[in-house]
PDB file of C-alpha atoms in Angstrom:
ATOM      1  CA  MET T  25     -11.167  35.273  14.450  1.00  0.00           C
ATOM      2  CA  ALA T  26     -10.139  32.789  12.007  1.00  0.00           C
ATOM      3  CA  ILE T  27      -7.303  30.718  13.676  1.00  0.00           C
ATOM      4  CA  ASN T  28      -3.843  29.667  11.722  1.00  0.00           C
ATOM      5  CA  VAL T  29      -3.343  25.930  12.188  1.00  0.00           C
ATOM      6  CA  LEU T  30       0.121  24.442  11.741  1.00  0.00           C
ATOM      7  CA  ILE T  31       0.193  20.624  11.265  1.00  0.00           C
ATOM      8  CA  VAL T  32       2.637  18.463  12.242  1.00  0.00           C
ATOM      9  CA  ASP T  33       3.050  15.088  10.995  1.00  0.00           C
ATOM     10  CA  ASP T  34       5.353  12.908   9.065  1.00  0.00           C
ATOM     11  CA  SER T  35       3.291  10.875   6.449  1.00  0.00           C
ATOM     12  CA  SER T  36       1.797  13.663   3.821  1.00  0.00           C
ATOM     13  CA  VAL T  37      -1.586  11.672   3.057  1.00  0.00           C
ATOM     14  CA  MET T  38      -2.230  12.331   7.162  1.00  0.00           C
ATOM     15  CA  ARG T  39      -1.612  16.092   6.486  1.00  0.00           C
ATOM     16  CA  ALA T  40      -3.673  16.059   3.846  1.00  0.00           C
ATOM     17  CA  MET T  41      -6.438  13.910   5.615  1.00  0.00           C
ATOM     18  CA  ILE T  42      -5.916  16.828   8.325  1.00  0.00           C
ATOM     19  CA  LEU T  43      -5.903  19.689   6.375  1.00  0.00           C
ATOM     20  CA  LYS T  44      -9.519  18.392   4.938  1.00  0.00           C
ATOM     21  CA  SER T  45     -11.364  17.926   8.022  1.00  0.00           C
ATOM     22  CA  LEU T  46     -10.779  21.466   9.275  1.00  0.00           C
ATOM     23  CA  ARG T  47     -12.042  22.390   5.994  1.00  0.00           C
ATOM     24  CA  MET T  48     -14.888  21.068   6.156  1.00  0.00           C
ATOM     25  CA  SER T  49     -15.272  21.628  10.106  1.00  0.00           C
ATOM     26  CA  GLY T  50     -16.723  25.006   9.134  1.00  0.00           C
ATOM     27  CA  LEU T  51     -14.672  26.220  12.077  1.00  0.00           C
ATOM     28  CA  PRO T  52     -13.261  29.400  10.715  1.00  0.00           C
ATOM     29  CA  LEU T  53      -9.285  28.722   9.452  1.00  0.00           C
ATOM     30  CA  GLY T  54      -6.808  31.585   8.457  1.00  0.00           C
ATOM     31  CA  GLU T  55      -3.476  30.605   7.510  1.00  0.00           C
ATOM     32  CA  THR T  56      -1.855  26.896   7.323  1.00  0.00           C
ATOM     33  CA  HIS T  57       1.311  26.320   7.853  1.00  0.00           C
ATOM     34  CA  GLN T  58       2.421  21.950   7.573  1.00  0.00           C
ATOM     35  CA  SER T  59       5.951  20.110   8.502  1.00  0.00           C
ATOM     36  CA  ALA T  60       6.651  16.902   8.369  1.00  0.00           C
ATOM     37  CA  ASN T  61       8.534  16.826  12.353  1.00  0.00           C
ATOM     38  CA  GLY T  62       8.304  18.948  15.808  1.00  0.00           C
ATOM     39  CA  GLN T  63      12.665  20.453  14.281  1.00  0.00           C
ATOM     40  CA  GLU T  64      10.677  22.348  11.103  1.00  0.00           C
ATOM     41  CA  GLY T  65       7.505  22.633  13.727  1.00  0.00           C
ATOM     42  CA  LEU T  66       9.692  24.895  16.080  1.00  0.00           C
ATOM     43  CA  GLU T  67      11.280  26.550  12.672  1.00  0.00           C
ATOM     44  CA  THR T  68       7.682  27.543  11.464  1.00  0.00           C
ATOM     45  CA  LEU T  69       6.252  28.309  14.635  1.00  0.00           C
ATOM     46  CA  ASN T  70       9.489  30.872  14.797  1.00  0.00           C
ATOM     47  CA  ARG T  71       8.277  31.981  11.305  1.00  0.00           C
ATOM     48  CA  HIS T  72       5.069  32.514  11.450  1.00  0.00           C
ATOM     49  CA  TRP T  73       1.661  33.692  13.939  1.00  0.00           C
ATOM     50  CA  VAL T  74      -0.127  29.830  15.233  1.00  0.00           C
ATOM     51  CA  ASP T  75      -2.680  29.841  16.965  1.00  0.00           C
ATOM     52  CA  LEU T  76      -3.538  26.693  17.297  1.00  0.00           C
ATOM     53  CA  VAL T  77      -0.685  23.318  16.380  1.00  0.00           C
ATOM     54  CA  ILE T  78      -1.822  19.520  15.368  1.00  0.00           C
ATOM     55  CA  ALA T  79       0.504  16.730  16.087  1.00  0.00           C
ATOM     56  CA  ASP T  80       1.685  14.042  15.707  1.00  0.00           C
ATOM     57  CA  ILE T  81       3.814  12.069  18.311  1.00  0.00           C
ATOM     58  CA  ASN T  82       6.238   9.133  16.592  1.00  0.00           C
ATOM     59  CA  MET T  83       8.125  11.219  13.704  1.00  0.00           C
ATOM     60  CA  PRO T  84      11.547  11.071  12.796  1.00  0.00           C
ATOM     61  CA  VAL T  85      14.321  13.900  13.688  1.00  0.00           C
ATOM     62  CA  MET T  86      12.381  14.594  16.430  1.00  0.00           C
ATOM     63  CA  THR T  87       8.819  13.362  18.600  1.00  0.00           C
ATOM     64  CA  GLY T  88       5.339  15.720  18.747  1.00  0.00           C
ATOM     65  CA  GLU T  89       6.208  14.835  22.499  1.00  0.00           C
ATOM     66  CA  GLU T  90       9.786  16.816  22.723  1.00  0.00           C
ATOM     67  CA  MET T  91       8.014  19.617  20.258  1.00  0.00           C
ATOM     68  CA  ILE T  92       5.981  20.019  22.828  1.00  0.00           C
ATOM     69  CA  ASP T  93       8.283  20.523  25.436  1.00  0.00           C
ATOM     70  CA  ARG T  94      10.332  22.632  24.000  1.00  0.00           C
ATOM     71  CA  MET T  95       7.084  24.728  23.135  1.00  0.00           C
ATOM     72  CA  LYS T  96       6.564  24.673  27.294  1.00  0.00           C
ATOM     73  CA  GLU T  97       9.903  26.805  27.687  1.00  0.00           C
ATOM     74  CA  HIS T  98       9.579  29.449  25.156  1.00  0.00           C
ATOM     75  CA  PRO T  99       7.888  32.209  26.418  1.00  0.00           C
ATOM     76  CA  GLU T 100       6.001  32.984  23.199  1.00  0.00           C
ATOM     77  CA  MET T 101       4.454  29.304  22.452  1.00  0.00           C
ATOM     78  CA  LYS T 102       3.902  28.409  25.383  1.00  0.00           C
ATOM     79  CA  ASP T 103       0.156  28.607  25.781  1.00  0.00           C
ATOM     80  CA  ILE T 104      -0.344  27.915  22.667  1.00  0.00           C
ATOM     81  CA  PRO T 105      -3.181  25.576  22.551  1.00  0.00           C
ATOM     82  CA  ILE T 106      -1.728  21.785  20.935  1.00  0.00           C
ATOM     83  CA  VAL T 107      -4.382  18.511  20.093  1.00  0.00           C
ATOM     84  CA  VAL T 108      -2.489  15.737  19.375  1.00  0.00           C
ATOM     85  CA  ILE T 109      -3.819  13.289  16.607  1.00  0.00           C
ATOM     86  CA  SER T 110      -1.744  10.303  16.936  1.00  0.00           C
ATOM     87  CA  THR T 111      -2.435   6.151  17.373  1.00  0.00           C
ATOM     88  CA  GLU T 112      -0.930   5.674  20.589  1.00  0.00           C
ATOM     89  CA  GLY T 113      -3.086   3.149  22.022  1.00  0.00           C
ATOM     90  CA  SER T 114      -0.309   3.334  26.073  1.00  0.00           C
ATOM     91  CA  GLU T 115      -2.712   5.515  28.581  1.00  0.00           C
ATOM     92  CA  THR T 116      -0.360   6.250  30.499  1.00  0.00           C
ATOM     93  CA  ARG T 117       1.070   8.062  27.505  1.00  0.00           C
ATOM     94  CA  LEU T 118      -2.152  10.253  26.978  1.00  0.00           C
ATOM     95  CA  GLU T 119      -1.949  10.424  30.622  1.00  0.00           C
ATOM     96  CA  GLN T 120       1.648  12.026  29.997  1.00  0.00           C
ATOM     97  CA  LEU T 121       0.219  14.301  27.131  1.00  0.00           C
ATOM     98  CA  GLN T 122      -2.854  15.461  29.062  1.00  0.00           C
ATOM     99  CA  ARG T 123      -0.299  16.389  32.126  1.00  0.00           C
ATOM    100  CA  LYS T 124       1.727  18.925  29.222  1.00  0.00           C
ATOM    101  CA  GLY T 125      -1.275  20.186  28.422  1.00  0.00           C
ATOM    102  CA  ALA T 126      -2.494  18.389  24.875  1.00  0.00           C
ATOM    103  CA  ALA T 127      -5.533  17.585  23.610  1.00  0.00           C
ATOM    104  CA  PHE T 128      -5.515  14.054  22.460  1.00  0.00           C
ATOM    105  CA  ILE T 129      -7.519  12.716  19.135  1.00  0.00           C
ATOM    106  CA  HIS T 130      -6.340   8.704  18.252  1.00  0.00           C
ATOM    107  CA  LYS T 131      -6.294   7.287  14.734  1.00  0.00           C
ATOM    108  CA  PRO T 132      -8.859   7.093  12.446  1.00  0.00           C
ATOM    109  CA  PHE T 133     -10.763   9.835  13.650  1.00  0.00           C
ATOM    110  CA  SER T 134     -13.814  12.015  13.031  1.00  0.00           C
ATOM    111  CA  PRO T 135     -14.156  15.240  11.082  1.00  0.00           C
ATOM    112  CA  GLU T 136     -16.450  16.242  14.172  1.00  0.00           C
ATOM    113  CA  LYS T 137     -14.067  14.482  16.890  1.00  0.00           C
ATOM    114  CA  ILE T 138     -11.313  17.623  15.414  1.00  0.00           C
ATOM    115  CA  ARG T 139     -13.979  19.987  15.622  1.00  0.00           C
ATOM    116  CA  ASP T 140     -15.336  19.373  18.955  1.00  0.00           C
ATOM    117  CA  THR T 141     -11.848  19.075  20.423  1.00  0.00           C
ATOM    118  CA  ILE T 142     -11.187  22.370  18.938  1.00  0.00           C
ATOM    119  CA  LYS T 143     -13.397  24.086  20.136  1.00  0.00           C
ATOM    120  CA  THR T 144     -13.093  22.648  23.276  1.00  0.00           C
ATOM    121  CA  ILE T 145      -9.253  23.563  24.032  1.00  0.00           C
ATOM    122  CA  MET T 146      -9.990  27.071  21.780  1.00  0.00           C
ATOM    123  CA  LYS T 147     -12.579  27.439  23.823  1.00  0.00           C
ATOM    124  CA  LEU T 148     -14.785  29.069  21.161  1.00  0.00           C
ATOM    125  CA  GLY T 149     -18.377  28.515  21.392  1.00  0.00           C
ATOM    126  CA  GLY T 150     -21.770  28.819  19.447  1.00  0.00           C
ATOM    127  CA  SER T 151     -22.914  25.964  16.825  1.00  0.00           C
ATOM    128  CA  ASP T 152     -21.862  23.563  15.313  1.00  0.00           C
ATOM    129  CA  ASP T 153     -21.735  24.477  11.424  1.00  0.00           C
ATOM    130  CA  GLY T 154     -18.169  27.460  12.385  1.00  0.00           C
ATOM    131  CA  THR T 155     -20.552  29.914  13.317  1.00  0.00           C
ATOM    132  CA  ASN T 156     -19.644  31.834  17.224  1.00  0.00           C
TER     133      ASN T 156
ATOM    134  CA  MET G  17      -6.030 -18.293  20.640  1.00  0.00           C
ATOM    135  CA  THR G  18      -5.503 -18.005  17.450  1.00  0.00           C
ATOM    136  CA  GLU G  19      -8.642 -17.626  16.458  1.00  0.00           C
ATOM    137  CA  GLN G  20      -9.168 -15.282  19.192  1.00  0.00           C
ATOM    138  CA  ILE G  21      -6.220 -13.040  17.406  1.00  0.00           C
ATOM    139  CA  LYS G  22      -7.524 -13.459  13.950  1.00  0.00           C
ATOM    140  CA  GLU G  23     -10.574 -11.870  14.112  1.00  0.00           C
ATOM    141  CA  THR G  24      -9.188  -8.445  16.053  1.00  0.00           C
ATOM    142  CA  LEU G  25      -7.841  -8.395  12.855  1.00  0.00           C
ATOM    143  CA  CYS G  26      -9.764  -8.737  10.561  1.00  0.00           C
ATOM    144  CA  ARG G  27     -12.254  -6.582  13.612  1.00  0.00           C
ATOM    145  CA  VAL G  28      -9.150  -3.848  13.355  1.00  0.00           C
ATOM    146  CA  THR G  29      -7.946  -3.728   9.662  1.00  0.00           C
ATOM    147  CA  GLY G  30     -11.438  -3.110   8.552  1.00  0.00           C
ATOM    148  CA  ASP G  31     -12.471  -0.457  10.652  1.00  0.00           C
ATOM    149  CA  VAL G  32      -9.116   1.653   9.635  1.00  0.00           C
ATOM    150  CA  LEU G  33     -10.149   0.689   6.432  1.00  0.00           C
ATOM    151  CA  GLU G  34     -13.265   1.950   6.422  1.00  0.00           C
ATOM    152  CA  LYS G  35     -12.897   5.091   8.766  1.00  0.00           C
ATOM    153  CA  LEU G  36      -9.883   5.800   7.021  1.00  0.00           C
ATOM    154  CA  ALA G  37      -9.694   5.499   3.516  1.00  0.00           C
ATOM    155  CA  PHE G  38     -13.819   4.510   3.796  1.00  0.00           C
ATOM    156  CA  ILE G  39     -13.065   1.448   2.081  1.00  0.00           C
ATOM    157  CA  PHE G  40     -15.645  -1.242   3.527  1.00  0.00           C
ATOM    158  CA  SER G  41     -14.320  -5.030   3.857  1.00  0.00           C
ATOM    159  CA  PHE G  42     -15.056  -8.706   4.277  1.00  0.00           C
ATOM    160  CA  PRO G  43     -12.796 -11.181   6.331  1.00  0.00           C
ATOM    161  CA  GLU G  44     -12.173 -14.327   4.027  1.00  0.00           C
ATOM    162  CA  GLU G  45     -11.976 -17.120   5.130  1.00  0.00           C
ATOM    163  CA  GLY G  46     -10.251 -19.943   5.435  1.00  0.00           C
ATOM    164  CA  SER G  47      -8.475 -18.616   2.348  1.00  0.00           C
ATOM    165  CA  GLU G  48      -4.965 -17.484   3.669  1.00  0.00           C
ATOM    166  CA  ASP G  49      -2.365 -18.199   0.973  1.00  0.00           C
ATOM    167  CA  THR G  50      -1.633 -15.297  -1.389  1.00  0.00           C
ATOM    168  CA  ASP G  51       0.338 -14.403  -4.725  1.00  0.00           C
ATOM    169  CA  TYR G  52       1.602 -11.917  -3.430  1.00  0.00           C
ATOM    170  CA  GLY G  53       2.690 -10.351  -7.116  1.00  0.00           C
ATOM    171  CA  SER G  54       0.282  -7.883  -7.451  1.00  0.00           C
ATOM    172  CA  SER G  55       0.583  -6.353  -4.211  1.00  0.00           C
ATOM    173  CA  LEU G  56       2.557  -3.529  -2.582  1.00  0.00           C
ATOM    174  CA  ALA G  57       3.040  -4.834   1.417  1.00  0.00           C
ATOM    175  CA  ALA G  58       4.679  -2.584   4.080  1.00  0.00           C
ATOM    176  CA  SER G  59       5.363  -3.390   7.335  1.00  0.00           C
ATOM    177  CA  VAL G  60       6.197  -1.716  10.952  1.00  0.00           C
ATOM    178  CA  SER G  61       7.766  -3.636  14.602  1.00  0.00           C
ATOM    179  CA  PHE G  62       7.183  -3.104  17.840  1.00  0.00           C
ATOM    180  CA  ALA G  63       9.031  -3.403  21.326  1.00  0.00           C
ATOM    181  CA  GLY G  64       6.706  -3.281  24.223  1.00  0.00           C
ATOM    182  CA  PRO G  65       5.563  -6.464  26.300  1.00  0.00           C
ATOM    183  CA  PHE G  66       6.017  -8.743  23.324  1.00  0.00           C
ATOM    184  CA  THR G  67       7.761  -7.951  20.159  1.00  0.00           C
ATOM    185  CA  GLY G  68       6.684  -8.146  16.686  1.00  0.00           C
ATOM    186  CA  THR G  69       6.377  -7.367  13.318  1.00  0.00           C
ATOM    187  CA  LEU G  70       3.037  -6.652  11.645  1.00  0.00           C
ATOM    188  CA  VAL G  71       2.735  -6.650   7.443  1.00  0.00           C
ATOM    189  CA  MET G  72      -0.074  -5.756   5.253  1.00  0.00           C
ATOM    190  CA  ALA G  73      -0.280  -5.709   1.597  1.00  0.00           C
ATOM    191  CA  VAL G  74      -3.060  -4.601  -0.282  1.00  0.00           C
ATOM    192  CA  SER G  75      -3.937  -4.964  -4.730  1.00  0.00           C
ATOM    193  CA  ASP G  76      -1.975  -2.333  -6.803  1.00  0.00           C
ATOM    194  CA  ASP G  77      -5.891  -2.491  -8.370  1.00  0.00           C
ATOM    195  CA  THR G  78      -7.111  -0.909  -5.229  1.00  0.00           C
ATOM    196  CA  LEU G  79      -3.525   1.013  -3.434  1.00  0.00           C
ATOM    197  CA  PRO G  80      -4.855   4.384  -5.991  1.00  0.00           C
ATOM    198  CA  GLU G  81      -8.667   4.551  -4.517  1.00  0.00           C
ATOM    199  CA  LEU G  82      -7.364   4.147  -1.511  1.00  0.00           C
ATOM    200  CA  THR G  83      -5.159   5.849  -1.342  1.00  0.00           C
ATOM    201  CA  GLY G  84      -7.097   8.876  -3.086  1.00  0.00           C
ATOM    202  CA  ASN G  85     -10.099   8.131  -0.946  1.00  0.00           C
ATOM    203  CA  MET G  86      -8.196   8.225   1.618  1.00  0.00           C
ATOM    204  CA  LEU G  87      -6.505  12.167   0.411  1.00  0.00           C
ATOM    205  CA  GLY G  88     -10.264  13.198  -0.745  1.00  0.00           C
ATOM    206  CA  LEU G  89      -9.780  13.710  -4.241  1.00  0.00           C
ATOM    207  CA  ASP G  90     -12.001  13.214  -6.999  1.00  0.00           C
ATOM    208  CA  ASP G  91     -12.474  10.234  -9.280  1.00  0.00           C
ATOM    209  CA  SER G  92     -10.342  11.052 -12.224  1.00  0.00           C
ATOM    210  CA  GLU G  93      -7.512  12.533 -10.135  1.00  0.00           C
ATOM    211  CA  SER G  94      -4.695  10.579 -10.504  1.00  0.00           C
ATOM    212  CA  THR G  95      -2.164   9.454  -6.991  1.00  0.00           C
ATOM    213  CA  THR G  96       1.619   8.987  -7.486  1.00  0.00           C
ATOM    214  CA  ALA G  97       3.686   5.800  -6.366  1.00  0.00           C
ATOM    215  CA  GLU G  98       5.037   8.292  -3.176  1.00  0.00           C
ATOM    216  CA  GLN G  99       1.317   9.203  -2.285  1.00  0.00           C
ATOM    217  CA  GLN G 100       0.046   5.261  -2.444  1.00  0.00           C
ATOM    218  CA  HIS G 101       3.259   4.711  -0.166  1.00  0.00           C
ATOM    219  CA  ASP G 102       2.405   7.234   2.193  1.00  0.00           C
ATOM    220  CA  ALA G 103      -1.282   5.969   2.573  1.00  0.00           C
ATOM    221  CA  LEU G 104      -0.280   1.914   3.106  1.00  0.00           C
ATOM    222  CA  LYS G 105       2.730   2.986   5.781  1.00  0.00           C
ATOM    223  CA  GLU G 106      -0.371   5.714   7.284  1.00  0.00           C
ATOM    224  CA  LEU G 107      -2.886   2.219   6.941  1.00  0.00           C
ATOM    225  CA  ILE G 108      -0.453  -0.642   8.626  1.00  0.00           C
ATOM    226  CA  ASN G 109       0.570   2.504  11.029  1.00  0.00           C
ATOM    227  CA  VAL G 110      -2.937   2.912  12.789  1.00  0.00           C
ATOM    228  CA  VAL G 111      -3.764  -0.715  12.648  1.00  0.00           C
ATOM    229  CA  CYS G 112      -1.092  -1.457  14.171  1.00  0.00           C
ATOM    230  CA  GLY G 113      -1.466   1.456  17.187  1.00  0.00           C
ATOM    231  CA  ASN G 114      -5.347   0.282  17.514  1.00  0.00           C
ATOM    232  CA  LEU G 115      -4.103  -3.433  17.807  1.00  0.00           C
ATOM    233  CA  LEU G 116      -1.358  -3.280  20.455  1.00  0.00           C
ATOM    234  CA  PRO G 117      -4.040  -2.403  23.204  1.00  0.00           C
ATOM    235  CA  VAL G 118      -6.755  -4.714  22.101  1.00  0.00           C
ATOM    236  CA  ILE G 119      -4.262  -7.338  22.130  1.00  0.00           C
ATOM    237  CA  SER G 120      -2.351  -6.670  25.186  1.00  0.00           C
ATOM    238  CA  GLY G 121      -3.908  -4.088  26.980  1.00  0.00           C
ATOM    239  CA  ARG G 122      -4.224  -0.147  27.300  1.00  0.00           C
ATOM    240  CA  GLN G 123      -2.482   0.045  30.488  1.00  0.00           C
ATOM    241  CA  SER G 124       0.321  -1.629  27.868  1.00  0.00           C
ATOM    242  CA  ILE G 125       3.373   0.334  26.619  1.00  0.00           C
ATOM    243  CA  PHE G 126       4.434  -0.286  22.993  1.00  0.00           C
ATOM    244  CA  ASN G 127       7.423   1.603  21.067  1.00  0.00           C
ATOM    245  CA  VAL G 128       6.348   2.029  17.035  1.00  0.00           C
ATOM    246  CA  ASN G 129       9.322   1.934  14.706  1.00  0.00           C
ATOM    247  CA  ALA G 130       8.311   3.489  11.468  1.00  0.00           C
ATOM    248  CA  PRO G 131       6.539   1.774   9.063  1.00  0.00           C
ATOM    249  CA  GLN G 132       8.386   0.769   5.764  1.00  0.00           C
ATOM    250  CA  ILE G 133       7.897   0.087   2.509  1.00  0.00           C
ATOM    251  CA  ILE G 134       8.629  -4.056   1.560  1.00  0.00           C
ATOM    252  CA  THR G 135      10.678  -3.127  -2.142  1.00  0.00           C
ATOM    253  CA  GLU G 136      11.734  -7.308  -2.200  1.00  0.00           C
ATOM    254  CA  ASN G 137       9.376 -10.235  -2.950  1.00  0.00           C
ATOM    255  CA  ILE G 138       7.015  -9.900  -0.555  1.00  0.00           C
ATOM    256  CA  ALA G 139       7.139 -14.398  -0.433  1.00  0.00           C
ATOM    257  CA  SER G 140      10.775 -13.952   0.095  1.00  0.00           C
ATOM    258  CA  TYR G 141      10.471 -11.707   3.451  1.00  0.00           C
ATOM    259  CA  LEU G 142       7.627 -13.420   4.918  1.00  0.00           C
ATOM    260  CA  GLN G 143      10.157 -16.689   4.790  1.00  0.00           C
ATOM    261  CA  SER G 144      13.564 -14.152   5.626  1.00  0.00           C
ATOM    262  CA  ILE G 145      11.151 -12.998   9.091  1.00  0.00           C
ATOM    263  CA  SER G 146      10.186 -16.298  10.530  1.00  0.00           C
ATOM    264  CA  GLU G 147      13.315 -18.051   9.843  1.00  0.00           C
ATOM    265  CA  GLU G 148      15.309 -14.581  11.079  1.00  0.00           C
ATOM    266  CA  ASN G 149      13.420 -14.959  14.467  1.00  0.00           C
ATOM    267  CA  GLY G 150      12.768 -18.682  16.547  1.00  0.00           C
ATOM    268  CA  GLN G 151      10.113 -19.391  18.415  1.00  0.00           C
ATOM    269  CA  LEU G 152       8.127 -17.256  16.325  1.00  0.00           C
ATOM    270  CA  ARG G 153       4.343 -17.354  16.714  1.00  0.00           C
ATOM    271  CA  ALA G 154       2.632 -15.685  13.115  1.00  0.00           C
ATOM    272  CA  PHE G 155      -1.541 -15.193  12.396  1.00  0.00           C
ATOM    273  CA  ALA G 156      -2.551 -14.524   8.867  1.00  0.00           C
ATOM    274  CA  ALA G 157      -6.391 -12.952   7.609  1.00  0.00           C
ATOM    275  CA  LYS G 158      -7.079 -11.960   3.996  1.00  0.00           C
ATOM    276  CA  LEU G 159      -9.881  -9.246   4.241  1.00  0.00           C
ATOM    277  CA  SER G 160     -12.215  -8.784   0.551  1.00  0.00           C
ATOM    278  CA  LEU G 161     -12.497  -5.340  -0.544  1.00  0.00           C
ATOM    279  CA  ASP G 162     -14.122  -4.430  -3.265  1.00  0.00           C
ATOM    280  CA  GLY G 163     -11.740  -5.415  -6.253  1.00  0.00           C
ATOM    281  CA  GLY G 164      -8.384  -6.295  -4.823  1.00  0.00           C
ATOM    282  CA  GLU G 165      -7.879  -8.014  -1.695  1.00  0.00           C
ATOM    283  CA  CYS G 166      -5.674  -6.990   2.166  1.00  0.00           C
ATOM    284  CA  ASP G 167      -3.558  -9.749   3.618  1.00  0.00           C
ATOM    285  CA  ILE G 168      -1.798  -8.456   7.401  1.00  0.00           C
ATOM    286  CA  LEU G 169      -0.197 -10.448   9.007  1.00  0.00           C
ATOM    287  CA  LEU G 170       1.346 -10.785  12.963  1.00  0.00           C
ATOM    288  CA  PHE G 171       4.469 -12.036  13.499  1.00  0.00           C
ATOM    289  CA  ILE G 172       5.249 -12.544  17.579  1.00  0.00           C
ATOM    290  CA  LYS G 173       8.565 -13.408  18.653  1.00  0.00           C
ATOM    291  CA  GLY G 174       9.048 -15.195  21.645  1.00  0.00           C
ATOM    292  CA  LYS G 175       6.601 -15.966  24.735  1.00  0.00           C
ATOM    293  CA  PHE G 176       2.840 -14.937  23.887  1.00  0.00           C
ATOM    294  CA  PRO G 177       0.874 -14.056  25.685  1.00  0.00           C
ATOM    295  CA  PRO G 178       2.917 -12.680  28.171  1.00  0.00           C
ATOM    296  CA  GLU G 179       2.271 -14.218  31.695  1.00  0.00           C
ATOM    297  CA  ASP G 180       1.033 -11.007  32.973  1.00  0.00           C
ATOM    298  CA  THR G 181      -1.714 -10.554  30.831  1.00  0.00           C
ATOM    299  CA  GLU G 182      -2.677 -14.393  30.818  1.00  0.00           C
TER     300      GLU G 182
END
């Protein structure tokens, strides 16, 4: 199964770093889409089939947390797995995100951390090289 | 307290530079005086148990390599000014996000604003921060990078540390 991924981050450099890490991870990548904020992310989700959302929290126009809330209200988006990659350090805020069903990766991250977190949240088995 | 914060600034910044930009750094002892004429700087302000601003200045000579490393480019590929600005803003954002919980505790909640590139003269900007804020405490550290330098300055307004973290 190829995974279609949406990366939502206001930093183009960070989007490139996440994409590079995904390509290095050995996960079976399908289409990849990029958005610069939560609002653009929702628009992309309306236009494309996405299996996994990777999102930052602090973004202009619409935050990642608000985007997650909107996704949970939408019948066709509510079950899409979400991984939050952020600098957020407050345990209180992280617990809020986890209650919304999102997995969390703290910046700076390693490609291995991204791979392992995606495997867990998407319930992908198999070896570390991405084969099932 | 000052030495402790300075050490934390060095450790957190060095860790972020290594993990995010694959650049090793070494703390420079007793040399905070900098001519910022050949550096690019960014700032990020925050509010929570205490408020303040973090400033990060990186040598112009180092920034292209640092940006290229973050983007995973080959040595022969060049980076644009926009990419370099974006890379510096992301670096200071990650440093700030990792620094505040170390200083204030992991239960503390901070609102961190979007990082900004400092477009005016850096020395003048730093002077204006000092003048605009009463009871300001400043902590500075300098890191030596391969072919350049990184200055990291933390300005905290008001009472620090807050009573509940002492």
